[in-house]
mmCIF file of C-alpha atoms and ligand atoms in Angstrom:
data_model
loop_
_atom_site.group_PDB
_atom_site.id
_atom_site.type_symbol
_atom_site.label_atom_id
_atom_site.label_comp_id
_atom_site.label_asym_id
_atom_site.label_seq_id
_atom_site.Cartn_x
_atom_site.Cartn_y
_atom_site.Cartn_z
ATOM 1 C CA MET A 4 0.097 -0.248 0.088
ATOM 2 C CA ALA A 5 2.959 2.183 0.760
ATOM 3 C CA ASN A 6 3.259 3.376 -3.320
ATOM 4 C CA LEU A 7 -0.396 3.900 -3.589
ATOM 5 C CA PRO A 8 -2.053 7.353 -4.040
ATOM 6 C CA LEU A 9 -4.006 8.411 -0.852
ATOM 7 C CA VAL A 10 -7.729 7.962 -1.162
ATOM 8 C CA GLY A 11 -8.632 11.387 0.176
ATOM 9 C CA LEU A 12 -11.911 10.680 2.458
ATOM 10 C CA LEU A 13 -12.573 14.398 4.157
ATOM 11 C CA ARG A 14 -15.597 13.505 6.296
ATOM 12 C CA ILE A 15 -18.757 11.588 5.961
ATOM 13 C CA ASP A 16 -21.048 13.543 3.650
ATOM 14 C CA HIS A 17 -24.432 11.703 4.445
ATOM 15 C CA VAL A 18 -25.925 8.646 5.103
ATOM 16 C CA GLY A 19 -28.612 7.355 2.534
ATOM 17 C CA VAL A 20 -31.809 5.569 3.697
ATOM 18 C CA ALA A 21 -34.205 4.022 1.196
ATOM 19 C CA VAL A 22 -37.877 4.968 1.694
ATOM 20 C CA PRO A 23 -41.191 4.151 -0.354
ATOM 21 C CA ASP A 24 -42.493 7.690 -0.009
ATOM 22 C CA LEU A 25 -40.495 10.635 0.251
ATOM 23 C CA SER A 26 -42.897 13.297 1.773
ATOM 24 C CA GLU A 27 -44.151 10.677 4.398
ATOM 25 C CA ALA A 28 -40.577 10.208 5.225
ATOM 26 C CA VAL A 29 -39.749 13.615 5.528
ATOM 27 C CA THR A 30 -42.652 13.995 7.892
ATOM 28 C CA PHE A 31 -41.727 11.195 9.857
ATOM 29 C CA TYR A 32 -38.190 12.442 10.535
ATOM 30 C CA ALA A 33 -39.373 15.881 11.193
ATOM 31 C CA GLU A 34 -41.884 14.826 13.704
ATOM 32 C CA THR A 35 -40.069 12.198 15.358
ATOM 33 C CA PHE A 36 -36.413 13.314 15.479
ATOM 34 C CA GLY A 37 -36.657 17.117 14.632
ATOM 35 C CA MET A 38 -34.729 17.086 11.671
ATOM 36 C CA ARG A 39 -35.092 19.888 8.996
ATOM 37 C CA CYS A 40 -35.312 19.239 5.438
ATOM 38 C CA VAL A 41 -32.778 21.419 3.557
ATOM 39 C CA HIS A 42 -33.122 20.236 -0.078
ATOM 40 C CA GLU A 43 -35.225 18.170 -2.330
ATOM 41 C CA GLU A 44 -34.627 17.317 -5.750
ATOM 42 C CA VAL A 45 -35.613 14.732 -8.398
ATOM 43 C CA ASN A 46 -32.239 12.797 -10.151
ATOM 44 C CA GLU A 47 -33.579 11.799 -13.520
ATOM 45 C CA GLU A 48 -30.404 9.980 -14.341
ATOM 46 C CA GLN A 49 -30.588 7.806 -10.902
ATOM 47 C CA GLY A 50 -34.407 7.586 -10.861
ATOM 48 C CA VAL A 51 -34.579 8.776 -7.300
ATOM 49 C CA ARG A 52 -36.470 11.727 -5.400
ATOM 50 C CA GLU A 53 -34.394 12.686 -2.786
ATOM 51 C CA ALA A 54 -34.544 15.040 0.409
ATOM 52 C CA MET A 55 -31.749 15.998 2.378
ATOM 53 C CA LEU A 56 -32.177 16.359 6.175
ATOM 54 C CA ALA A 57 -30.070 18.418 8.732
ATOM 55 C CA VAL A 58 -29.159 16.826 11.810
ATOM 56 C CA GLY A 59 -28.759 19.543 14.550
ATOM 57 C CA ASP A 60 -27.419 23.053 13.945
ATOM 58 C CA ASP A 61 -24.105 22.455 12.623
ATOM 59 C CA PRO A 62 -23.950 23.214 8.896
ATOM 60 C CA GLY A 63 -20.800 21.050 8.189
ATOM 61 C CA ALA A 64 -22.456 18.006 9.895
ATOM 62 C CA PRO A 65 -23.158 14.906 7.969
ATOM 63 C CA ARG A 66 -26.613 14.773 6.698
ATOM 64 C CA LEU A 67 -29.480 12.201 6.195
ATOM 65 C CA GLN A 68 -30.488 11.399 2.534
ATOM 66 C CA LEU A 69 -33.988 10.052 2.049
ATOM 67 C CA LEU A 70 -34.058 8.139 -1.148
ATOM 68 C CA ALA A 71 -37.416 7.246 -2.678
ATOM 69 C CA PRO A 72 -38.083 5.424 -6.263
ATOM 70 C CA ALA A 73 -38.819 7.719 -9.176
ATOM 71 C CA ARG A 74 -39.320 4.753 -11.466
ATOM 72 C CA PRO A 75 -39.525 1.112 -10.898
ATOM 73 C CA ASP A 76 -36.398 -0.110 -12.640
ATOM 74 C CA SER A 77 -34.338 2.384 -10.486
ATOM 75 C CA ALA A 78 -31.590 1.330 -8.031
ATOM 76 C CA ILE A 79 -33.619 2.336 -4.863
ATOM 77 C CA ALA A 80 -36.855 0.475 -6.255
ATOM 78 C CA LYS A 81 -34.644 -2.648 -6.577
ATOM 79 C CA PHE A 82 -33.260 -2.177 -3.089
ATOM 80 C CA LEU A 83 -36.591 -1.520 -1.410
ATOM 81 C CA GLY A 84 -38.023 -4.729 -3.198
ATOM 82 C CA ARG A 85 -35.070 -6.921 -2.009
ATOM 83 C CA SER A 86 -34.159 -5.427 1.451
ATOM 84 C CA GLY A 87 -37.353 -3.151 2.373
ATOM 85 C CA PRO A 88 -36.754 0.269 3.745
ATOM 86 C CA GLY A 89 -33.490 0.926 5.507
ATOM 87 C CA LEU A 90 -30.024 1.888 5.214
ATOM 88 C CA GLN A 91 -28.886 2.010 1.528
ATOM 89 C CA GLN A 92 -25.598 3.751 1.351
ATOM 90 C CA LEU A 93 -22.809 5.458 3.320
ATOM 91 C CA ALA A 94 -21.195 8.518 1.535
ATOM 92 C CA TYR A 95 -17.717 10.426 2.022
ATOM 93 C CA THR A 96 -16.829 13.998 1.002
ATOM 94 C CA VAL A 97 -13.703 13.742 -1.171
ATOM 95 C CA ARG A 98 -12.049 16.941 -2.716
ATOM 96 C CA ASP A 99 -11.528 14.984 -6.313
ATOM 97 C CA VAL A 100 -13.885 12.406 -7.227
ATOM 98 C CA ARG A 101 -11.777 10.928 -9.987
ATOM 99 C CA ALA A 102 -8.586 10.920 -7.936
ATOM 100 C CA SER A 103 -10.422 8.989 -5.192
ATOM 101 C CA SER A 104 -12.054 6.822 -7.515
ATOM 102 C CA ASP A 105 -8.477 5.921 -9.327
ATOM 103 C CA ALA A 106 -6.870 5.416 -5.770
ATOM 104 C CA LEU A 107 -9.636 2.759 -4.978
ATOM 105 C CA ARG A 108 -9.434 1.078 -8.272
ATOM 106 C CA ALA A 109 -5.644 1.068 -7.644
ATOM 107 C CA ARG A 110 -6.481 -1.125 -4.563
ATOM 108 C CA GLY A 111 -8.492 -3.412 -6.814
ATOM 109 C CA LEU A 112 -12.014 -2.220 -5.602
ATOM 110 C CA ARG A 113 -14.748 -1.851 -8.465
ATOM 111 C CA LEU A 114 -15.960 1.592 -9.223
ATOM 112 C CA LEU A 115 -19.619 1.518 -10.641
ATOM 113 C CA TYR A 116 -18.648 4.411 -12.990
ATOM 114 C CA ASP A 117 -15.939 4.815 -15.393
ATOM 115 C CA GLU A 118 -16.673 8.511 -15.224
ATOM 116 C CA PRO A 119 -18.282 10.512 -12.237
ATOM 117 C CA ARG A 120 -22.058 11.334 -12.476
ATOM 118 C CA ARG A 121 -24.288 13.926 -11.543
ATOM 119 C CA GLY A 122 -25.340 13.850 -7.883
ATOM 120 C CA THR A 123 -27.241 16.123 -5.259
ATOM 121 C CA GLY A 124 -26.948 19.798 -5.913
ATOM 122 C CA GLY A 125 -24.911 19.535 -8.854
ATOM 123 C CA SER A 126 -22.017 17.413 -6.972
ATOM 124 C CA LEU A 127 -19.948 14.540 -8.922
ATOM 125 C CA ILE A 128 -20.556 10.920 -7.367
ATOM 126 C CA ASN A 129 -19.092 7.667 -7.933
ATOM 127 C CA PHE A 130 -19.883 4.390 -5.833
ATOM 128 C CA VAL A 131 -17.829 1.434 -5.015
ATOM 129 C CA HIS A 132 -19.582 -1.864 -5.364
ATOM 130 C CA PRO A 133 -20.979 -3.099 -1.954
ATOM 131 C CA LYS A 134 -19.510 -6.464 -2.627
ATOM 132 C CA ASP A 135 -15.903 -4.700 -2.621
ATOM 133 C CA ALA A 136 -16.688 -2.941 0.659
ATOM 134 C CA GLY A 137 -17.705 -5.416 3.550
ATOM 135 C CA GLY A 138 -21.523 -5.203 2.301
ATOM 136 C CA VAL A 139 -21.597 -1.366 2.258
ATOM 137 C CA LEU A 140 -22.485 0.447 -1.064
ATOM 138 C CA VAL A 141 -19.814 3.347 -0.486
ATOM 139 C CA GLU A 142 -20.592 6.638 -2.328
ATOM 140 C CA LEU A 143 -17.764 9.379 -3.113
ATOM 141 C CA VAL A 144 -19.130 12.857 -3.382
ATOM 142 C CA GLN A 145 -17.252 15.878 -4.940
ATOM 143 C CA PRO A 146 -19.331 18.874 -3.752
ATOM 144 C CA ALA A 147 -20.296 21.492 -6.364
HETATM 145 C C1 V0V B 228 -26.985 -4.401 -3.735
HETATM 146 N N1 V0V B 228 -26.363 -5.067 -2.953
HETATM 147 C C2 V0V B 228 -25.908 -4.243 -1.928
HETATM 148 C C3 V0V B 228 -26.874 -3.066 -1.915
HETATM 149 N N2 V0V B 228 -27.364 -3.000 -3.271
HETATM 150 N N3 V0V B 228 -25.727 -4.435 -0.462
HETATM 151 C C4 V0V B 228 -25.544 -3.278 0.079
HETATM 152 N N4 V0V B 228 -26.140 -2.115 0.000
HETATM 153 C C5 V0V B 228 -26.691 -1.811 -1.094
HETATM 154 N N5 V0V B 228 -27.118 -0.629 -1.454
HETATM 155 C C6 V0V B 228 -26.147 -6.246 -2.948
HETATM 156 C C7 V0V B 228 -27.128 -7.408 -3.181
HETATM 157 O O1 V0V B 228 -27.953 -7.601 -1.976
HETATM 158 C C8 V0V B 228 -26.570 -8.671 -3.849
HETATM 159 O O2 V0V B 228 -26.186 -9.112 -2.883
HETATM 160 C C9 V0V B 228 -25.183 -7.866 -4.403
HETATM 161 O O3 V0V B 228 -25.295 -6.600 -3.783
HETATM 162 C C10 V0V B 228 -25.275 -7.416 -5.869
HETATM 163 O O4 V0V B 228 -26.915 -7.207 -6.465
HETATM 164 P P1 V0V B 228 -27.134 -6.936 -7.844
HETATM 165 O O5 V0V B 228 -28.671 -7.505 -7.609
HETATM 166 O O6 V0V B 228 -26.323 -7.530 -8.739
HETATM 167 O O7 V0V B 228 -27.206 -5.617 -7.850
HETATM 168 P P2 V0V B 228 -28.071 -4.476 -7.973
HETATM 169 O O8 V0V B 228 -28.959 -4.690 -9.415
HETATM 170 O O9 V0V B 228 -29.199 -4.469 -6.723
HETATM 171 O O10 V0V B 228 -27.246 -3.130 -7.887
HETATM 172 C C11 V0V B 228 -26.717 -3.009 -6.829
HETATM 173 C C12 V0V B 228 -25.637 -1.503 -7.247
HETATM 174 C C13 V0V B 228 -27.022 -0.647 -7.501
HETATM 175 C C14 V0V B 228 -24.998 -1.219 -5.926
HETATM 176 C C15 V0V B 228 -24.832 -1.839 -8.323
HETATM 177 O O11 V0V B 228 -27.745 -0.661 -6.414
HETATM 178 C C16 V0V B 228 -26.366 0.679 -7.929
HETATM 179 O O12 V0V B 228 -25.998 0.755 -9.314
HETATM 180 N N6 V0V B 228 -26.084 1.857 -7.043
HETATM 181 C C17 V0V B 228 -25.655 3.053 -7.225
HETATM 182 C C18 V0V B 228 -26.520 3.998 -7.726
HETATM 183 C C19 V0V B 228 -27.723 4.046 -6.515
HETATM 184 O O13 V0V B 228 -27.671 3.543 -5.606
HETATM 185 N N7 V0V B 228 -28.533 4.988 -6.767
HETATM 186 C C20 V0V B 228 -29.361 5.711 -5.832
HETATM 187 C C21 V0V B 228 -28.957 6.774 -4.711
HETATM 188 P P3 V0V B 228 -25.958 -10.818 -2.823
HETATM 189 O O14 V0V B 228 -27.461 -11.250 -2.975
HETATM 190 O O15 V0V B 228 -25.435 -11.333 -4.098
HETATM 191 O O16 V0V B 228 -25.358 -11.482 -1.664
HETATM 192 S S1 V0V B 228 -28.537 8.146 -5.948
HETATM 193 C C22 V0V B 228 -27.608 8.982 -4.709
HETATM 194 O O17 V0V B 228 -27.173 8.761 -3.754
HETATM 195 C C23 V0V B 228 -27.490 10.506 -5.212
HETATM 196 C C24 V0V B 228 -28.095 10.973 -6.459
HETATM 197 C C25 V0V B 228 -26.623 11.282 -4.411
HETATM 198 O O18 V0V B 228 -26.165 11.157 -3.281
HETATM 199 O O19 V0V B 228 -26.043 12.426 -4.886
#
């Protein structure tokens, strides 16, 4: 490992939870845990309707991302069909998603995309296959 480039994780960006209904879930987290919805969008390419929830008052704190399927053939629809609602992914902030992806490839891990794709708020994202990361779908996020 000594000669391999650093992966360069900066912090936990968000934790993603798959839910069947976005507005019901936003209401549940607001009323139950007091979390504020700070962003909502539809990502057509990923086939998701998503909401970012702030946990507490620290603007730099990791967020909770609620992910609902926007179409039946999406990754989230498949996840819900197999596993039901629950934790779907763990996302890390990186400075340069291409460099971080290359550093992970150099360690033998499979990245899902050859080139980064568009994520929340115009970020650039890629994913490590869960089978190469101890059963966890790992997302890399380069903020916009
Ligand atoms: C599948 N597996 C998982 C998993 N999804 N394990 C842990 N966490 C997950 N989320 C397991 C599954 O149980 C199988 O295990 C194995 O992986 C292979 O399953 P598969 O049927 O071949 O794979 P699929 O078709 O379910 O696809 C899995 C992947 C897919 C990860 C390739 O979900 C994907 O492309 N994900 C990346 C995109 C994504 O998740 N988009 C939604 C979020 P066994 O049965 O073989 O043991 S979008 C987002 O996060 C945005 C926009 C953002 O943050 O900005």
